[in-house]
PDB file of C-alpha atoms in Angstrom:
ATOM      1  CA  ILE A1262      14.355  -2.160  12.898  1.00  0.00           C
ATOM      2  CA  GLN A1263      14.962  -4.888  15.618  1.00  0.00           C
ATOM      3  CA  TRP A1264      12.305  -7.771  14.753  1.00  0.00           C
ATOM      4  CA  ASP A1265      12.385  -9.555  17.776  1.00  0.00           C
ATOM      5  CA  SER A1266      10.557  -6.138  19.272  1.00  0.00           C
ATOM      6  CA  LEU A1267       7.809  -4.766  16.751  1.00  0.00           C
ATOM      7  CA  SER A1268       4.962  -6.136  18.649  1.00  0.00           C
ATOM      8  CA  VAL A1269       2.847  -2.776  19.544  1.00  0.00           C
ATOM      9  CA  GLY A1270       2.933   0.819  17.733  1.00  0.00           C
ATOM     10  CA  ASN A1271       1.417   4.077  18.510  1.00  0.00           C
ATOM     11  CA  ARG A1272       1.588   2.497  22.007  1.00  0.00           C
ATOM     12  CA  THR A1273      -1.517   0.610  21.750  1.00  0.00           C
ATOM     13  CA  LEU A1274      -1.902  -1.566  18.873  1.00  0.00           C
ATOM     14  CA  PRO A1275      -1.003  -4.711  17.804  1.00  0.00           C
ATOM     15  CA  ILE A1276       1.040  -4.909  14.856  1.00  0.00           C
ATOM     16  CA  GLU A1277      -0.691  -7.471  12.800  1.00  0.00           C
ATOM     17  CA  PHE A1278       0.699  -6.538   9.294  1.00  0.00           C
ATOM     18  CA  ILE A1279       3.730  -5.012   7.736  1.00  0.00           C
ATOM     19  CA  VAL A1280       3.254  -2.918   4.731  1.00  0.00           C
ATOM     20  CA  MET A1281       7.049  -1.783   2.340  1.00  0.00           C
ATOM     21  CA  ARG A1282       7.808  -0.309  -0.732  1.00  0.00           C
ATOM     22  CA  SER A1283       9.308  -2.530  -3.134  1.00  0.00           C
ATOM     23  CA  THR A1284       8.980  -0.548  -6.288  1.00  0.00           C
ATOM     24  CA  MET A1285       8.922   2.998  -7.309  1.00  0.00           C
ATOM     25  CA  GLY A1286       8.669   4.320 -11.246  1.00  0.00           C
ATOM     26  CA  ASN A1287       9.635   2.148 -14.072  1.00  0.00           C
ATOM     27  CA  ARG A1288      12.596   1.058 -12.461  1.00  0.00           C
ATOM     28  CA  SER A1289      14.107   2.165  -9.716  1.00  0.00           C
ATOM     29  CA  LYS A1290      13.623   0.000  -6.144  1.00  0.00           C
ATOM     30  CA  ASP A1291      14.019  -0.297  -2.892  1.00  0.00           C
ATOM     31  CA  LYS A1292      16.943  -1.281  -1.983  1.00  0.00           C
ATOM     32  CA  ASN A1293      16.113  -2.288   1.983  1.00  0.00           C
ATOM     33  CA  PHE A1294      13.343  -4.162   0.175  1.00  0.00           C
ATOM     34  CA  GLN A1295      14.064  -7.905  -0.165  1.00  0.00           C
ATOM     35  CA  ASN A1296      15.878  -7.179   3.349  1.00  0.00           C
ATOM     36  CA  PHE A1297      13.280  -6.721   5.626  1.00  0.00           C
ATOM     37  CA  TRP A1298      10.809  -8.476   2.956  1.00  0.00           C
ATOM     38  CA  ILE A1299      12.997 -11.800   4.083  1.00  0.00           C
ATOM     39  CA  LYS A1300      12.847 -11.193   7.650  1.00  0.00           C
ATOM     40  CA  ALA A1301       8.807 -10.285   7.163  1.00  0.00           C
ATOM     41  CA  LYS A1302       8.480 -13.997   7.010  1.00  0.00           C
ATOM     42  CA  GLU A1303      10.990 -15.626   9.568  1.00  0.00           C
ATOM     43  CA  HIS A1304       8.860 -12.922  12.015  1.00  0.00           C
ATOM     44  CA  ASN A1305       5.713 -14.353  10.868  1.00  0.00           C
ATOM     45  CA  LYS A1306       4.256 -10.910   9.892  1.00  0.00           C
ATOM     46  CA  ILE A1307       1.537 -10.991   7.478  1.00  0.00           C
ATOM     47  CA  ARG A1308       3.188  -8.569   4.547  1.00  0.00           C
ATOM     48  CA  GLY A1309       2.193  -5.819   2.287  1.00  0.00           C
ATOM     49  CA  ALA A1310       5.331  -5.066  -0.410  1.00  0.00           C
ATOM     50  CA  TYR A1311       3.077  -1.528  -2.077  1.00  0.00           C
ATOM     51  CA  HIS A1312       4.376   0.306  -5.590  1.00  0.00           C
ATOM     52  CA  PHE A1313       4.980   4.467  -5.610  1.00  0.00           C
ATOM     53  CA  TYR A1314       3.535   5.121  -8.803  1.00  0.00           C
ATOM     54  CA  ARG A1315       4.151   7.169 -10.944  1.00  0.00           C
ATOM     55  CA  ALA A1316       1.501   9.910 -12.820  1.00  0.00           C
ATOM     56  CA  ASP A1317       3.600  10.350 -15.741  1.00  0.00           C
ATOM     57  CA  GLU A1318       5.618   7.218 -16.615  1.00  0.00           C
ATOM     58  CA  ASP A1319       4.079   3.971 -17.988  1.00  0.00           C
ATOM     59  CA  PRO A1320       1.687   2.134 -16.736  1.00  0.00           C
ATOM     60  CA  ILE A1321       3.392  -1.353 -18.262  1.00  0.00           C
ATOM     61  CA  PHE A1322       7.057  -0.642 -17.010  1.00  0.00           C
ATOM     62  CA  GLN A1323       5.502   0.251 -13.990  1.00  0.00           C
ATOM     63  CA  ALA A1324       3.734  -2.677 -13.887  1.00  0.00           C
ATOM     64  CA  ASN A1325       6.777  -4.998 -14.517  1.00  0.00           C
ATOM     65  CA  ASN A1326       9.162  -3.267 -12.067  1.00  0.00           C
ATOM     66  CA  PHE A1327       7.458  -3.821 -10.142  1.00  0.00           C
ATOM     67  CA  LEU A1328       6.446  -7.980 -10.629  1.00  0.00           C
ATOM     68  CA  ALA A1329      10.109  -8.626 -11.357  1.00  0.00           C
ATOM     69  CA  GLN A1330      10.729  -7.837  -6.900  1.00  0.00           C
ATOM     70  CA  VAL A1331       7.950  -8.674  -5.868  1.00  0.00           C
ATOM     71  CA  LYS A1332       7.186 -12.260  -5.064  1.00  0.00           C
ATOM     72  CA  LEU A1333       3.879 -12.538  -3.329  1.00  0.00           C
ATOM     73  CA  GLU A1334       3.103 -16.500  -1.886  1.00  0.00           C
ATOM     74  CA  SER A1335       0.532 -17.421   0.298  1.00  0.00           C
ATOM     75  CA  GLY A1336      -0.600 -15.162   3.035  1.00  0.00           C
ATOM     76  CA  ASP A1337       0.510 -12.350   2.177  1.00  0.00           C
ATOM     77  CA  LEU A1338      -1.339  -8.515   1.325  1.00  0.00           C
ATOM     78  CA  PRO A1339      -2.753  -7.975  -2.416  1.00  0.00           C
ATOM     79  CA  PRO A1340      -0.666  -6.035  -4.730  1.00  0.00           C
ATOM     80  CA  ILE A1341      -0.543  -2.065  -3.768  1.00  0.00           C
ATOM     81  CA  LEU A1342      -0.748   0.415  -5.419  1.00  0.00           C
ATOM     82  CA  ASP A1343      -0.120   3.370  -4.338  1.00  0.00           C
ATOM     83  CA  ILE A1344      -0.740   6.623  -6.192  1.00  0.00           C
ATOM     84  CA  GLU A1345       0.189  10.081  -4.605  1.00  0.00           C
ATOM     85  CA  LYS A1346       1.624  12.231  -7.925  1.00  0.00           C
ATOM     86  CA  ILE A1347      -0.947  14.300  -9.413  1.00  0.00           C
ATOM     87  CA  PRO A1348       0.626  14.168 -13.342  1.00  0.00           C
ATOM     88  CA  ARG A1349       1.838  16.944 -15.327  1.00  0.00           C
ATOM     89  CA  ARG A1350       1.177  15.938 -18.453  1.00  0.00           C
ATOM     90  CA  LYS A1351      -1.707  13.119 -18.732  1.00  0.00           C
ATOM     91  CA  SER A1352      -5.800  13.992 -17.739  1.00  0.00           C
ATOM     92  CA  LYS A1353      -7.182  12.433 -15.224  1.00  0.00           C
ATOM     93  CA  GLU A1354      -8.765  10.091 -17.558  1.00  0.00           C
ATOM     94  CA  ALA A1355      -5.261   9.449 -19.373  1.00  0.00           C
ATOM     95  CA  LEU A1356      -4.898   8.216 -15.774  1.00  0.00           C
ATOM     96  CA  ILE A1357      -7.597   6.834 -14.558  1.00  0.00           C
ATOM     97  CA  ALA A1358      -6.778   5.011 -17.761  1.00  0.00           C
ATOM     98  CA  ASP A1359      -3.193   4.303 -16.892  1.00  0.00           C
ATOM     99  CA  LEU A1360      -3.844   3.029 -13.162  1.00  0.00           C
ATOM    100  CA  LYS A1361      -6.280   1.308 -14.753  1.00  0.00           C
ATOM    101  CA  ILE A1362      -3.228  -0.755 -16.621  1.00  0.00           C
ATOM    102  CA  TRP A1363      -1.464  -0.905 -14.241  1.00  0.00           C
ATOM    103  CA  CYS A1364      -4.378  -3.677 -11.679  1.00  0.00           C
ATOM    104  CA  LYS A1365      -4.624  -5.214 -14.315  1.00  0.00           C
ATOM    105  CA  ILE A1366      -1.485  -6.655 -14.810  1.00  0.00           C
ATOM    106  CA  VAL A1367      -0.579  -7.286 -11.468  1.00  0.00           C
ATOM    107  CA  GLU A1368      -4.090  -8.602 -10.588  1.00  0.00           C
ATOM    108  CA  GLU A1369      -3.632 -11.206 -13.364  1.00  0.00           C
ATOM    109  CA  ALA A1370      -0.381 -12.065 -11.877  1.00  0.00           C
ATOM    110  CA  TYR A1371      -1.190 -12.480  -8.339  1.00  0.00           C
ATOM    111  CA  GLY A1372      -4.927 -13.507  -8.368  1.00  0.00           C
ATOM    112  CA  LYS A1373      -5.626 -10.942  -6.392  1.00  0.00           C
ATOM    113  CA  LYS A1374      -7.487  -7.099  -6.838  1.00  0.00           C
ATOM    114  CA  PRO A1375      -4.632  -4.773  -5.733  1.00  0.00           C
ATOM    115  CA  ILE A1376      -4.629  -2.769  -3.018  1.00  0.00           C
ATOM    116  CA  ILE A1377      -5.389   0.834  -3.316  1.00  0.00           C
ATOM    117  CA  TYR A1378      -3.693   3.063  -1.910  1.00  0.00           C
ATOM    118  CA  THR A1379      -4.102   6.696  -2.004  1.00  0.00           C
ATOM    119  CA  TYR A1380      -4.214   9.665   0.702  1.00  0.00           C
ATOM    120  CA  TYR A1381      -7.723  11.591   1.332  1.00  0.00           C
ATOM    121  CA  TYR A1382      -7.746  14.358  -0.989  1.00  0.00           C
ATOM    122  CA  TYR A1383      -6.927  12.487  -4.060  1.00  0.00           C
ATOM    123  CA  TYR A1384      -9.524  10.394  -3.179  1.00  0.00           C
ATOM    124  CA  LYS A1385     -11.806  12.178  -3.360  1.00  0.00           C
ATOM    125  CA  ASP A1386     -10.535  14.282  -6.789  1.00  0.00           C
ATOM    126  CA  TYR A1387      -9.262  11.392  -8.806  1.00  0.00           C
ATOM    127  CA  ILE A1388      -9.980   7.830  -7.309  1.00  0.00           C
ATOM    128  CA  GLN A1389     -13.574   8.186  -6.009  1.00  0.00           C
ATOM    129  CA  GLY A1390     -15.875   5.891  -8.383  1.00  0.00           C
ATOM    130  CA  GLU A1391     -13.500   4.843 -10.421  1.00  0.00           C
ATOM    131  CA  PHE A1392     -12.299   1.419  -8.172  1.00  0.00           C
ATOM    132  CA  ASP A1393     -14.857   0.645  -6.354  1.00  0.00           C
ATOM    133  CA  ASP A1394     -14.400  -3.157  -5.875  1.00  0.00           C
ATOM    134  CA  TYR A1395     -10.422  -2.324  -4.875  1.00  0.00           C
ATOM    135  CA  PRO A1396      -9.152  -2.052  -2.197  1.00  0.00           C
ATOM    136  CA  LEU A1397      -8.812   1.135  -0.479  1.00  0.00           C
ATOM    137  CA  TRP A1398      -6.478   1.744   2.096  1.00  0.00           C
ATOM    138  CA  LEU A1399      -6.346   6.232   3.058  1.00  0.00           C
ATOM    139  CA  ALA A1400      -3.702   8.313   4.672  1.00  0.00           C
ATOM    140  CA  ASN A1401      -5.778  10.834   6.531  1.00  0.00           C
ATOM    141  CA  TYR A1402      -3.933  12.692   9.493  1.00  0.00           C
ATOM    142  CA  ASN A1403      -5.839  15.587  10.377  1.00  0.00           C
ATOM    143  CA  ASP A1404      -8.087  15.109  13.691  1.00  0.00           C
ATOM    144  CA  VAL A1405     -10.504  12.767  12.431  1.00  0.00           C
ATOM    145  CA  PRO A1406     -12.078   9.410  14.230  1.00  0.00           C
ATOM    146  CA  ALA A1407     -11.811   7.006  11.356  1.00  0.00           C
ATOM    147  CA  PRO A1408     -12.536   8.389   7.525  1.00  0.00           C
ATOM    148  CA  ALA A1409     -15.503   9.056   6.437  1.00  0.00           C
ATOM    149  CA  PRO A1410     -17.635   5.032   6.900  1.00  0.00           C
ATOM    150  CA  THR A1411     -19.320   6.335   3.394  1.00  0.00           C
ATOM    151  CA  ASP A1412     -15.583   6.015   1.755  1.00  0.00           C
ATOM    152  CA  ASN A1413     -15.660   1.756   1.803  1.00  0.00           C
ATOM    153  CA  TRP A1414     -12.155   1.269   3.357  1.00  0.00           C
ATOM    154  CA  ASP A1415     -10.119  -1.312   4.758  1.00  0.00           C
ATOM    155  CA  PHE A1416      -6.876   0.304   5.375  1.00  0.00           C
ATOM    156  CA  TRP A1417      -6.564   3.989   6.589  1.00  0.00           C
ATOM    157  CA  GLN A1418      -2.776   4.740   7.108  1.00  0.00           C
ATOM    158  CA  PHE A1419      -3.863   8.184  10.447  1.00  0.00           C
ATOM    159  CA  THR A1420       0.158   9.267  11.376  1.00  0.00           C
ATOM    160  CA  GLU A1421       3.279   9.583   9.364  1.00  0.00           C
ATOM    161  CA  ASN A1422       4.826  10.573  12.690  1.00  0.00           C
ATOM    162  CA  GLY A1423       4.165   6.805  14.396  1.00  0.00           C
ATOM    163  CA  ILE A1424       6.428   4.686  17.290  1.00  0.00           C
ATOM    164  CA  VAL A1425       6.742   1.791  16.516  1.00  0.00           C
ATOM    165  CA  TYR A1426       8.835  -0.301  19.437  1.00  0.00           C
ATOM    166  CA  GLY A1427      11.560  -1.767  17.190  1.00  0.00           C
ATOM    167  CA  ILE A1428      12.732   0.690  15.226  1.00  0.00           C
ATOM    168  CA  ASN A1429      14.186   3.688  16.221  1.00  0.00           C
ATOM    169  CA  THR A1430      12.681   6.042  14.085  1.00  0.00           C
ATOM    170  CA  LYS A1431       9.273   7.680  12.975  1.00  0.00           C
ATOM    171  CA  VAL A1432       6.611   5.275  10.608  1.00  0.00           C
ATOM    172  CA  ASP A1433       3.764   4.836   9.311  1.00  0.00           C
ATOM    173  CA  VAL A1434       1.130   3.582  11.390  1.00  0.00           C
ATOM    174  CA  ASP A1435      -2.711   2.099  10.555  1.00  0.00           C
ATOM    175  CA  ILE A1436      -4.967  -0.063  10.886  1.00  0.00           C
ATOM    176  CA  TYR A1437      -7.179  -2.447   9.376  1.00  0.00           C
ATOM    177  CA  ASN A1438     -10.560  -1.650   9.215  1.00  0.00           C
ATOM    178  CA  GLY A1439     -11.752  -4.819  10.126  1.00  0.00           C
ATOM    179  CA  SER A1440     -10.632  -8.532  12.459  1.00  0.00           C
ATOM    180  CA  LEU A1441      -7.467 -10.260  12.034  1.00  0.00           C
ATOM    181  CA  TRP A1442      -9.472 -13.043  10.363  1.00  0.00           C
ATOM    182  CA  SER A1443     -10.476 -11.659   7.890  1.00  0.00           C
ATOM    183  CA  LEU A1444      -7.694  -9.939   7.012  1.00  0.00           C
ATOM    184  CA  LYS A1445      -6.125 -13.432   6.898  1.00  0.00           C
ATOM    185  CA  ARG A1446      -9.337 -13.777   4.280  1.00  0.00           C
ATOM    186  CA  MET A1447      -8.569 -10.745   1.813  1.00  0.00           C
ATOM    187  CA  THR A1448      -3.971 -12.547   1.852  1.00  0.00           C
ATOM    188  CA  ILE A1449      -2.869 -14.710  -1.470  1.00  0.00           C
ATOM    189  CA  ASP A1450      -4.091 -18.228  -1.190  1.00  0.00           C
TER     190      ASP A1450
END
C-alpha cells in the first residue's frame, strides 16, 4: 500500500475510512494488521478492524482473540463482526446465540455496539430481526443502486473488485450511508 496516495476509490469516491481484517476464528490473526493499523493512524484515516467469524468455533475464544489483537482508540470505528459462513454443526438459533455472546463481550470491552457485516442474502436468511439495534454493513455486489431502504444499512460494500489509488490490487469498496460528520459521531469516543 502506498499510504500517501490513498485518496480516491473507483475514480470518484473519497477515502473517508479504511477497514482491515484483524483476526479470524478462535486464534488466527492477520499478519499485516498491526502494520496497516499503525499506518492508517499515521495518515489520519478513520480506521476500523474486523473479526472474521468462523461459525462453528467458540464465540468466547473468538471475542478474546479480537480483543487481544485490536486496541481501538478515540476516532476509530466500533469493532466489526464479519459473518459470512453458514455453520455446519450448529442450528441457526445456536449461531445467533453465539453471535450475541461475541457482540456482548466486545461491546462491554469498547462501550460501543459492534457493526455487523454480512452479505445481503445471509442478512436476509440469518441476521435480519436479530441485531436490529446494531449498525449494519451489507455486501451486495448485484446490479443495484443501493441496498433496499428497508434494510436500514449503515455501510454498503458494492464491489470486491474496486480500484483504489495507492493499492495495486483490486479491493473491496464501500460507502457510508451518511455524512462524514455522522460517520465521525459513530466512532469510539
